[in-house]
Amino acid sequence: MTIFSLYIFDRHCDCIYYQDWHRTRPIRPPSIPNFRPGVHRLPPPLDPLAAQSTVRESIFDRDHAVSNVITTNGARVLSGSTPATNRGYTGLPFDEETKLVYGVVLSMRNMVKKLSGRDETFTSYRTNTYKLHLYETLTGYRFVLLSDPSTDSLRFVLRQIYVGPFVDYVVRNPMVQLDSRTEGIDNDHFRAAVDAHMRGLSMFGT
Amino acid sequence: MSSGSKQYKAIGEDVWKRTDKVNAELFTLTYGALVVQLIKDYEDYAQVNKQLEKMGYNIGTRLIEDFLARTGLQRCSTFGETAEVVSKVAFKTFLNITPTISFPAPSTIPPAAPLTTTTTTQQQTSSSAIPLPFPSEFILVFDENPLSEFAELPRDAREGGLWFSNVLCGVIRGSLEMVSGFHFFLSDL
């Protein structure tokens, strides 16, 4: 029983926030042209020196790995997409992954609506390794949570995040640009509040 | 309609009870000072109206999230329902007033003449040219307006066409646009 990751998408289908907890496979940072600030705390791929100083909040903190690469290469890692910087990352890059998550949510949702009228909403699906929960607001924000397959519905958690931290630290925060299309909504208060909320849940294992 | 309208009234009153309040006089005076400052800065009432509307719009786009988070309402199925929610829940929640709704007959041009000096009228019409199902527009008449509690417009401002509470129109436009409606404001008298 545990929680893997949280994605928030805005009405332009862009991922504006990402946070992970017990992910089994570390995520690969996005390639340079697709890098959007303020979405996640993955080390920026372009500048290895900056990556060194960035504190990555995921438990799969790869900072030490990155710095190892830098030292073995004599601090001359030039391009973020070279295999050297991505050593240890096996999955898809972040931007590809969010596109896939959004794609699957959108098509499932449309399929459900087509199958049985407009009043029915898509809430979750489950595979043998994970469960995806969706909470959608009327204003087009979509909160997606990946959790252990054995958990009950966690939509209420997503709603709590919307009502609590999201409204308090994103909507009411004038420094966060909603609808910006170029930047995410990440800020320290929001990240801390979401983290505390998740860790406070009974299904949040260790 | 009447059972739905009662239900919205109950929701509005319930949410109002749970809302944090600020001093009404402080709010009114702050708003008055804001409008006066805008008039001084722009020296043109049309510009002031535009700025107020813009401010309201920016407020509205965020306020709608707050509103949805508090009330947990679902999407309205009819336009009349939208009018009920705006009046009985939204205005009640944020300003503790319940504007009276009326639906003008379709395809009539709304009267441009002032109703009374103390009444603020807002009107929204759908911006599409094709014939729309009735009702496609509604008017909110404010019996009391907390924004203009102490405000008495000088003749100059009234004749210059200042829409004192135009910020409200912006708020409505911003918030309804976020839940996909298209609205614009016609008169504030």
GROMACS .gro file of C-alpha atoms in nm:
model
  395
    1MET     CA    1   0.000   0.000   0.000
    2THR     CA    2   0.176   0.307  -0.114
    3ILE     CA    3   0.172   0.605  -0.342
    4PHE     CA    4   0.397   0.643  -0.641
    5SER     CA    5   0.350   0.979  -0.805
    6LEU     CA    6   0.126   1.280  -0.861
    7TYR     CA    7   0.078   1.474  -1.183
    8ILE     CA    8  -0.127   1.790  -1.230
    9PHE     CA    9  -0.231   1.892  -1.580
   10ASP     CA   10  -0.389   2.223  -1.676
   11ARG     CA   11  -0.655   2.287  -1.937
   12HIS     CA   12  -0.395   2.327  -2.207
   13CYS     CA   13  -0.299   1.962  -2.153
   14ASP     CA   14   0.040   2.063  -2.014
   15CYS     CA   15   0.182   1.900  -1.707
   16ILE     CA   16   0.227   2.180  -1.455
   17TYR     CA   17   0.330   1.984  -1.151
   18TYR     CA   18   0.498   1.656  -1.070
   19GLN     CA   19   0.602   1.493  -0.748
   20ASP     CA   20   0.693   1.135  -0.669
   21TRP     CA   21   0.726   0.927  -0.354
   22HIS     CA   22   0.776   0.556  -0.383
   23ARG     CA   23   0.849   0.526  -0.748
   24THR     CA   24   1.017   0.199  -0.822
   25ARG     CA   25   1.199   0.323  -1.129
   26PRO     CA   26   1.361   0.664  -1.127
   27ILE     CA   27   1.243   0.910  -1.385
   28ARG     CA   28   1.471   1.049  -1.648
   29PRO     CA   29   1.495   1.426  -1.675
   30PRO     CA   30   1.343   1.572  -1.991
   31SER     CA   31   1.555   1.666  -2.286
   32ILE     CA   32   1.667   2.027  -2.308
   33PRO     CA   33   1.414   2.172  -2.554
   34ASN     CA   34   1.129   2.019  -2.358
   35PHE     CA   35   1.243   2.139  -2.021
   36ARG     CA   36   0.980   2.347  -1.844
   37PRO     CA   37   1.068   2.524  -1.522
   38GLY     CA   38   0.850   2.495  -1.216
   39VAL     CA   39   0.709   2.150  -1.279
   40HIS     CA   40   0.938   1.907  -1.105
   41ARG     CA   41   1.261   1.905  -0.912
   42LEU     CA   42   1.453   1.686  -1.148
   43PRO     CA   43   1.801   1.814  -1.216
   44PRO     CA   44   1.809   2.030  -1.529
   45PRO     CA   45   1.972   1.834  -1.806
   46LEU     CA   46   2.162   2.117  -1.969
   47ASP     CA   47   2.397   2.235  -1.704
   48PRO     CA   48   2.570   1.965  -1.503
   49LEU     CA   49   2.703   2.217  -1.252
   50ALA     CA   50   2.354   2.339  -1.178
   51ALA     CA   51   2.239   1.981  -1.152
   52GLN     CA   52   2.493   1.930  -0.883
   53SER     CA   53   2.357   2.207  -0.669
   54THR     CA   54   1.987   2.130  -0.724
   55VAL     CA   55   1.834   1.946  -0.436
   56ARG     CA   56   1.617   1.674  -0.575
   57GLU     CA   57   1.336   1.593  -0.341
   58SER     CA   58   1.257   1.250  -0.474
   59ILE     CA   59   1.377   0.959  -0.273
   60PHE     CA   60   1.553   0.844  -0.589
   61ASP     CA   61   1.787   1.128  -0.558
   62ARG     CA   62   2.047   1.083  -0.827
   63ASP     CA   63   2.256   1.382  -0.748
   64HIS     CA   64   2.542   1.170  -0.632
   65ALA     CA   65   2.520   0.967  -0.950
   66VAL     CA   66   2.531   1.279  -1.161
   67SER     CA   67   2.825   1.419  -0.974
   68ASN     CA   68   3.003   1.087  -1.015
   69VAL     CA   69   2.958   1.110  -1.385
   70ILE     CA   70   3.093   1.459  -1.384
   71THR     CA   71   3.402   1.365  -1.193
   72THR     CA   72   3.474   1.060  -1.405
   73ASN     CA   73   3.432   1.265  -1.719
   74GLY     CA   74   3.652   1.536  -1.584
   75ALA     CA   75   3.363   1.783  -1.534
   76ARG     CA   76   3.311   1.813  -1.903
   77VAL     CA   77   2.969   1.670  -1.964
   78LEU     CA   78   2.844   1.891  -2.238
   79SER     CA   79   2.508   1.773  -2.356
   80GLY     CA   80   2.224   1.659  -2.137
   81SER     CA   81   2.119   1.397  -2.383
   82THR     CA   82   2.449   1.215  -2.385
   83PRO     CA   83   2.418   0.864  -2.247
   84ALA     CA   84   2.663   0.951  -1.972
   85THR     CA   85   2.431   1.193  -1.789
   86ASN     CA   86   2.142   0.956  -1.821
   87ARG     CA   87   2.324   0.664  -1.674
   88GLY     CA   88   2.100   0.495  -1.422
   89TYR     CA   89   1.782   0.628  -1.577
   90THR     CA   90   1.610   0.349  -1.757
   91GLY     CA   91   1.257   0.480  -1.817
   92LEU     CA   92   1.118   0.735  -2.053
   93PRO     CA   93   1.219   1.098  -2.027
   94PHE     CA   94   0.987   1.305  -1.811
   95ASP     CA   95   0.816   1.491  -2.092
   96GLU     CA   96   0.740   1.171  -2.282
   97GLU     CA   97   0.602   1.011  -1.971
   98THR     CA   98   0.366   1.297  -1.892
   99LYS     CA   99   0.239   1.296  -2.249
  100LEU     CA  100   0.163   0.928  -2.218
  101VAL     CA  101  -0.012   0.970  -1.885
  102TYR     CA  102  -0.220   1.253  -2.019
  103GLY     CA  103  -0.295   1.060  -2.336
  104VAL     CA  104  -0.417   0.756  -2.153
  105VAL     CA  105  -0.633   0.965  -1.918
  106LEU     CA  106  -0.785   1.161  -2.202
  107SER     CA  107  -0.865   0.864  -2.419
  108MET     CA  108  -1.006   0.659  -2.132
  109ARG     CA  109  -1.222   0.951  -2.031
  110ASN     CA  110  -1.355   1.006  -2.381
  111MET     CA  111  -1.416   0.638  -2.427
  112VAL     CA  112  -1.615   0.618  -2.103
  113LYS     CA  113  -1.822   0.916  -2.210
  114LYS     CA  114  -1.889   0.766  -2.551
  115LEU     CA  115  -1.985   0.431  -2.410
  116SER     CA  116  -2.240   0.549  -2.160
  117GLY     CA  117  -2.357   0.903  -2.190
  118ARG     CA  118  -2.209   1.227  -2.071
  119ASP     CA  119  -2.293   1.206  -1.702
  120GLU     CA  120  -2.055   0.926  -1.628
  121THR     CA  121  -1.703   1.015  -1.526
  122PHE     CA  122  -1.384   0.818  -1.545
  123THR     CA  123  -1.234   0.790  -1.199
  124SER     CA  124  -0.964   0.524  -1.197
  125TYR     CA  125  -0.820   0.217  -1.359
  126ARG     CA  126  -0.601  -0.060  -1.230
  127THR     CA  127  -0.334  -0.286  -1.365
  128ASN     CA  128  -0.151  -0.555  -1.173
  129THR     CA  129   0.125  -0.312  -1.080
  130TYR     CA  130  -0.044   0.020  -1.020
  131LYS     CA  131  -0.372   0.207  -0.999
  132LEU     CA  132  -0.438   0.544  -1.161
  133HIS     CA  133  -0.680   0.785  -0.997
  134LEU     CA  134  -0.820   1.089  -1.173
  135TYR     CA  135  -0.984   1.399  -1.032
  136GLU     CA  136  -1.099   1.661  -1.275
  137THR     CA  137  -1.210   2.012  -1.187
  138LEU     CA  138  -1.465   2.212  -1.383
  139THR     CA  139  -1.193   2.456  -1.475
  140GLY     CA  140  -1.000   2.189  -1.658
  141TYR     CA  141  -0.733   2.094  -1.407
  142ARG     CA  142  -0.668   1.722  -1.393
  143PHE     CA  143  -0.509   1.562  -1.091
  144VAL     CA  144  -0.362   1.221  -1.158
  145LEU     CA  145  -0.229   0.997  -0.886
  146LEU     CA  146  -0.054   0.666  -0.932
  147SER     CA  147  -0.072   0.432  -0.639
  148ASP     CA  148  -0.046   0.072  -0.536
  149PRO     CA  149  -0.311  -0.145  -0.709
  150SER     CA  150  -0.461  -0.257  -0.379
  151THR     CA  151  -0.563   0.089  -0.258
  152ASP     CA  152  -0.924   0.202  -0.248
  153SER     CA  153  -1.031   0.506  -0.442
  154LEU     CA  154  -0.803   0.800  -0.371
  155ARG     CA  155  -1.010   1.060  -0.551
  156PHE     CA  156  -1.095   1.218  -0.219
  157VAL     CA  157  -0.724   1.272  -0.161
  158LEU     CA  158  -0.693   1.450  -0.493
  159ARG     CA  159  -0.992   1.665  -0.407
  160GLN     CA  160  -0.837   1.746  -0.071
  161ILE     CA  161  -0.520   1.854  -0.245
  162TYR     CA  162  -0.726   2.077  -0.475
  163VAL     CA  163  -0.929   2.230  -0.192
  164GLY     CA  164  -0.634   2.265   0.044
  165PRO     CA  165  -0.282   2.321  -0.087
  166PHE     CA  166  -0.377   2.397  -0.447
  167VAL     CA  167  -0.617   2.679  -0.366
  168ASP     CA  168  -0.405   2.810  -0.080
  169TYR     CA  169  -0.061   2.805  -0.235
  170VAL     CA  170  -0.123   2.817  -0.608
  171VAL     CA  171  -0.450   2.996  -0.682
  172ARG     CA  172  -0.408   3.252  -0.405
  173ASN     CA  173  -0.041   3.297  -0.474
  174PRO     CA  174   0.001   3.596  -0.703
  175MET     CA  175   0.353   3.488  -0.793
  176VAL     CA  176   0.226   3.172  -0.955
  177GLN     CA  177   0.105   3.232  -1.306
  178LEU     CA  178  -0.196   3.023  -1.384
  179ASP     CA  179  -0.239   2.941  -1.751
  180SER     CA  180   0.114   3.045  -1.834
  181ARG     CA  181   0.189   2.758  -2.075
  182THR     CA  182   0.562   2.796  -2.021
  183GLU     CA  183   0.600   2.745  -1.652
  184GLY     CA  184   0.473   2.507  -1.390
  185ILE     CA  185   0.316   2.596  -1.059
  186ASP     CA  186   0.584   2.454  -0.836
  187ASN     CA  187   0.667   2.643  -0.518
  188ASP     CA  188   0.809   2.540  -0.186
  189HIS     CA  189   0.490   2.585   0.015
  190PHE     CA  190   0.282   2.383  -0.224
  191ARG     CA  191   0.535   2.104  -0.251
  192ALA     CA  192   0.575   2.086   0.125
  193ALA     CA  193   0.200   2.088   0.184
  194VAL     CA  194   0.133   1.816  -0.071
  195ASP     CA  195   0.416   1.610   0.071
  196ALA     CA  196   0.285   1.647   0.425
  197HIS     CA  197  -0.065   1.559   0.312
  198MET     CA  198   0.049   1.244   0.139
  199ARG     CA  199   0.268   1.132   0.424
  200GLY     CA  200  -0.023   1.182   0.659
  201LEU     CA  201  -0.235   0.927   0.475
  202SER     CA  202  -0.278   0.586   0.627
  203MET     CA  203  -0.204   0.413   0.298
  204PHE     CA  204   0.125   0.591   0.263
  205GLY     CA  205   0.357   0.305   0.352
  206THR     CA  206   0.725   0.322   0.405
  207MET     CA  207  -3.683   2.550  -1.080
  208SER     CA  208  -3.805   2.665  -0.740
  209SER     CA  209  -3.676   2.359  -0.554
  210GLY     CA  210  -3.341   2.401  -0.727
  211SER     CA  211  -3.336   2.768  -0.642
  212LYS     CA  212  -3.409   2.692  -0.276
  213GLN     CA  213  -3.134   2.437  -0.275
  214TYR     CA  214  -2.885   2.692  -0.411
  215LYS     CA  215  -2.998   2.941  -0.153
  216ALA     CA  216  -2.925   2.688   0.120
  217ILE     CA  217  -2.583   2.611  -0.026
  218GLY     CA  218  -2.503   2.979  -0.049
  219GLU     CA  219  -2.602   3.047   0.310
  220ASP     CA  220  -2.412   2.744   0.431
  221VAL     CA  221  -2.091   2.843   0.255
  222TRP     CA  222  -2.128   3.204   0.371
  223LYS     CA  223  -2.135   3.084   0.732
  224ARG     CA  224  -1.809   2.900   0.688
  225THR     CA  225  -1.630   3.183   0.510
  226ASP     CA  226  -1.372   3.404   0.675
  227LYS     CA  227  -1.500   3.761   0.682
  228VAL     CA  228  -1.337   4.098   0.653
  229ASN     CA  229  -1.475   4.423   0.778
  230ALA     CA  230  -1.728   4.549   0.525
  231GLU     CA  231  -1.642   4.914   0.577
  232LEU     CA  232  -1.275   4.850   0.523
  233PHE     CA  233  -1.358   4.665   0.204
  234THR     CA  234  -1.590   4.934   0.075
  235LEU     CA  235  -1.355   5.218   0.154
  236THR     CA  236  -1.062   5.034  -0.002
  237TYR     CA  237  -1.257   4.980  -0.318
  238GLY     CA  238  -1.365   5.342  -0.325
  239ALA     CA  239  -1.007   5.456  -0.284
  240LEU     CA  240  -0.901   5.224  -0.562
  241VAL     CA  241  -1.155   5.365  -0.803
  242VAL     CA  242  -1.063   5.722  -0.714
  243GLN     CA  243  -0.697   5.648  -0.769
  244LEU     CA  244  -0.774   5.492  -1.106
  245ILE     CA  245  -0.970   5.801  -1.207
  246LYS     CA  246  -0.679   6.022  -1.105
  247ASP     CA  247  -0.432   5.808  -1.295
  248TYR     CA  248  -0.626   5.764  -1.616
  249GLU     CA  249  -0.838   6.081  -1.621
  250ASP     CA  250  -1.074   5.903  -1.855
  251TYR     CA  251  -1.380   5.716  -1.737
  252ALA     CA  252  -1.381   5.474  -2.027
  253GLN     CA  253  -1.025   5.374  -1.942
  254VAL     CA  254  -1.117   5.338  -1.576
  255ASN     CA  255  -1.405   5.111  -1.667
  256LYS     CA  256  -1.172   4.904  -1.878
  257GLN     CA  257  -0.914   4.874  -1.603
  258LEU     CA  258  -1.175   4.780  -1.344
  259GLU     CA  259  -1.307   4.514  -1.573
  260LYS     CA  260  -0.959   4.381  -1.634
  261MET     CA  261  -0.887   4.367  -1.262
  262GLY     CA  262  -1.213   4.187  -1.207
  263TYR     CA  263  -1.132   3.944  -1.483
  264ASN     CA  264  -0.802   3.855  -1.324
  265ILE     CA  265  -0.972   3.813  -0.990
  266GLY     CA  266  -1.243   3.600  -1.145
  267THR     CA  267  -1.011   3.354  -1.313
  268ARG     CA  268  -0.870   3.267  -0.972
  269LEU     CA  269  -1.178   3.314  -0.763
  270ILE     CA  270  -1.358   3.043  -0.957
  271GLU     CA  271  -1.113   2.784  -0.824
  272ASP     CA  272  -1.179   2.902  -0.473
  273PHE     CA  273  -1.552   2.890  -0.540
  274LEU     CA  274  -1.546   2.538  -0.681
  275ALA     CA  275  -1.326   2.417  -0.399
  276ARG     CA  276  -1.564   2.556  -0.139
  277THR     CA  277  -1.892   2.451  -0.289
  278GLY     CA  278  -1.803   2.138  -0.484
  279LEU     CA  279  -2.079   2.217  -0.731
  280GLN     CA  280  -2.108   2.029  -1.056
  281ARG     CA  281  -2.147   2.173  -1.401
  282CYS     CA  282  -2.474   2.357  -1.462
  283SER     CA  283  -2.696   2.196  -1.720
  284THR     CA  284  -2.897   2.501  -1.819
  285PHE     CA  285  -2.826   2.867  -1.850
  286GLY     CA  286  -3.097   2.947  -1.600
  287GLU     CA  287  -2.923   2.727  -1.350
  288THR     CA  288  -2.602   2.919  -1.409
  289ALA     CA  289  -2.784   3.241  -1.328
  290GLU     CA  290  -2.919   3.090  -1.007
  291VAL     CA  291  -2.575   2.972  -0.900
  292VAL     CA  292  -2.411   3.306  -0.977
  293SER     CA  293  -2.671   3.495  -0.780
  294LYS     CA  294  -2.760   3.264  -0.493
  295VAL     CA  295  -2.433   3.087  -0.430
  296ALA     CA  296  -2.149   3.294  -0.571
  297PHE     CA  297  -2.261   3.643  -0.470
  298LYS     CA  298  -2.386   3.509  -0.140
  299THR     CA  299  -2.054   3.340  -0.067
  300PHE     CA  300  -1.829   3.630  -0.145
  301LEU     CA  301  -2.039   3.942  -0.083
  302ASN     CA  302  -2.337   3.818   0.119
  303ILE     CA  303  -2.584   3.960  -0.128
  304THR     CA  304  -2.832   3.790  -0.355
  305PRO     CA  305  -2.894   3.988  -0.672
  306THR     CA  306  -3.236   3.947  -0.827
  307ILE     CA  307  -3.230   3.758  -1.150
  308SER     CA  308  -3.449   3.837  -1.444
  309PHE     CA  309  -3.448   3.698  -1.790
  310PRO     CA  310  -3.518   3.946  -2.066
  311ALA     CA  311  -3.732   3.827  -2.352
  312PRO     CA  312  -3.515   3.700  -2.634
  313SER     CA  313  -3.396   3.939  -2.902
  314THR     CA  314  -3.501   4.252  -2.718
  315ILE     CA  315  -3.241   4.516  -2.679
  316PRO     CA  316  -3.185   4.575  -2.309
  317PRO     CA  317  -3.291   4.919  -2.188
  318ALA     CA  318  -3.004   5.157  -2.160
  319ALA     CA  319  -3.185   5.400  -1.935
  320PRO     CA  320  -3.105   5.393  -1.566
  321LEU     CA  321  -3.355   5.204  -1.355
  322THR     CA  322  -3.298   5.383  -1.029
  323THR     CA  323  -2.999   5.559  -0.894
  324THR     CA  324  -2.927   5.297  -0.634
  325THR     CA  325  -2.957   5.000  -0.862
  326THR     CA  326  -2.670   4.840  -1.035
  327THR     CA  327  -2.761   4.641  -1.338
  328GLN     CA  328  -2.551   4.387  -1.503
  329GLN     CA  329  -2.629   4.207  -1.812
  330GLN     CA  330  -2.464   3.930  -1.993
  331THR     CA  331  -2.541   3.810  -2.335
  332SER     CA  332  -2.399   3.528  -2.524
  333SER     CA  333  -2.172   3.666  -2.790
  334SER     CA  334  -2.290   3.435  -3.061
  335ALA     CA  335  -2.503   3.560  -3.348
  336ILE     CA  336  -2.699   3.243  -3.408
  337PRO     CA  337  -3.042   3.213  -3.245
  338LEU     CA  338  -2.999   3.080  -2.894
  339PRO     CA  339  -3.224   2.874  -2.673
  340PHE     CA  340  -3.414   3.075  -2.419
  341PRO     CA  341  -3.292   3.198  -2.178
  342SER     CA  342  -2.966   3.304  -2.331
  343GLU     CA  343  -2.909   3.609  -2.118
  344PHE     CA  344  -2.987   3.723  -1.768
  345ILE     CA  345  -2.984   4.043  -1.572
  346LEU     CA  346  -2.866   4.069  -1.216
  347VAL     CA  347  -3.020   4.359  -1.028
  348PHE     CA  348  -2.847   4.453  -0.707
  349ASP     CA  349  -3.085   4.562  -0.435
  350GLU     CA  350  -2.787   4.638  -0.218
  351ASN     CA  351  -2.433   4.681  -0.334
  352PRO     CA  352  -2.156   4.660  -0.076
  353LEU     CA  353  -1.912   4.824  -0.314
  354SER     CA  354  -2.107   5.146  -0.337
  355GLU     CA  355  -2.226   5.161   0.022
  356PHE     CA  356  -2.079   5.505   0.089
  357ALA     CA  357  -2.025   5.609  -0.266
  358GLU     CA  358  -2.216   5.891  -0.420
  359LEU     CA  359  -2.095   5.961  -0.766
  360PRO     CA  360  -2.042   6.326  -0.851
  361ARG     CA  361  -2.237   6.448  -1.151
  362ASP     CA  362  -1.922   6.469  -1.352
  363ALA     CA  363  -1.847   6.100  -1.304
  364ARG     CA  364  -2.201   5.995  -1.371
  365GLU     CA  365  -2.221   6.193  -1.690
  366GLY     CA  366  -1.872   6.081  -1.787
  367GLY     CA  367  -1.999   5.725  -1.787
  368LEU     CA  368  -1.814   5.576  -1.493
  369TRP     CA  369  -1.927   5.223  -1.415
  370PHE     CA  370  -1.842   5.219  -1.050
  371SER     CA  371  -1.890   4.848  -0.987
  372ASN     CA  372  -1.746   4.733  -1.314
  373VAL     CA  373  -1.504   4.511  -1.129
  374LEU     CA  374  -1.793   4.275  -1.056
  375CYS     CA  375  -1.860   4.232  -1.425
  376GLY     CA  376  -1.500   4.141  -1.476
  377VAL     CA  377  -1.516   3.888  -1.197
  378ILE     CA  378  -1.822   3.724  -1.349
  379ARG     CA  379  -1.670   3.721  -1.694
  380GLY     CA  380  -1.341   3.578  -1.568
  381SER     CA  381  -1.494   3.309  -1.358
  382LEU     CA  382  -1.754   3.196  -1.608
  383GLU     CA  383  -1.499   3.195  -1.886
  384MET     CA  384  -1.292   2.949  -1.689
  385VAL     CA  385  -1.585   2.709  -1.686
  386SER     CA  386  -1.637   2.790  -2.055
  387GLY     CA  387  -1.895   3.058  -2.099
  388PHE     CA  388  -1.859   3.370  -2.308
  389HIS     CA  389  -1.998   3.683  -2.156
  390PHE     CA  390  -1.963   4.051  -2.178
  391PHE     CA  391  -2.097   4.335  -1.988
  392LEU     CA  392  -2.349   4.586  -2.113
  393SER     CA  393  -2.438   4.838  -1.850
  394ASP     CA  394  -2.378   4.944  -1.495
  395LEU     CA  395  -2.596   5.235  -1.402
   0.00000   0.00000   0.00000
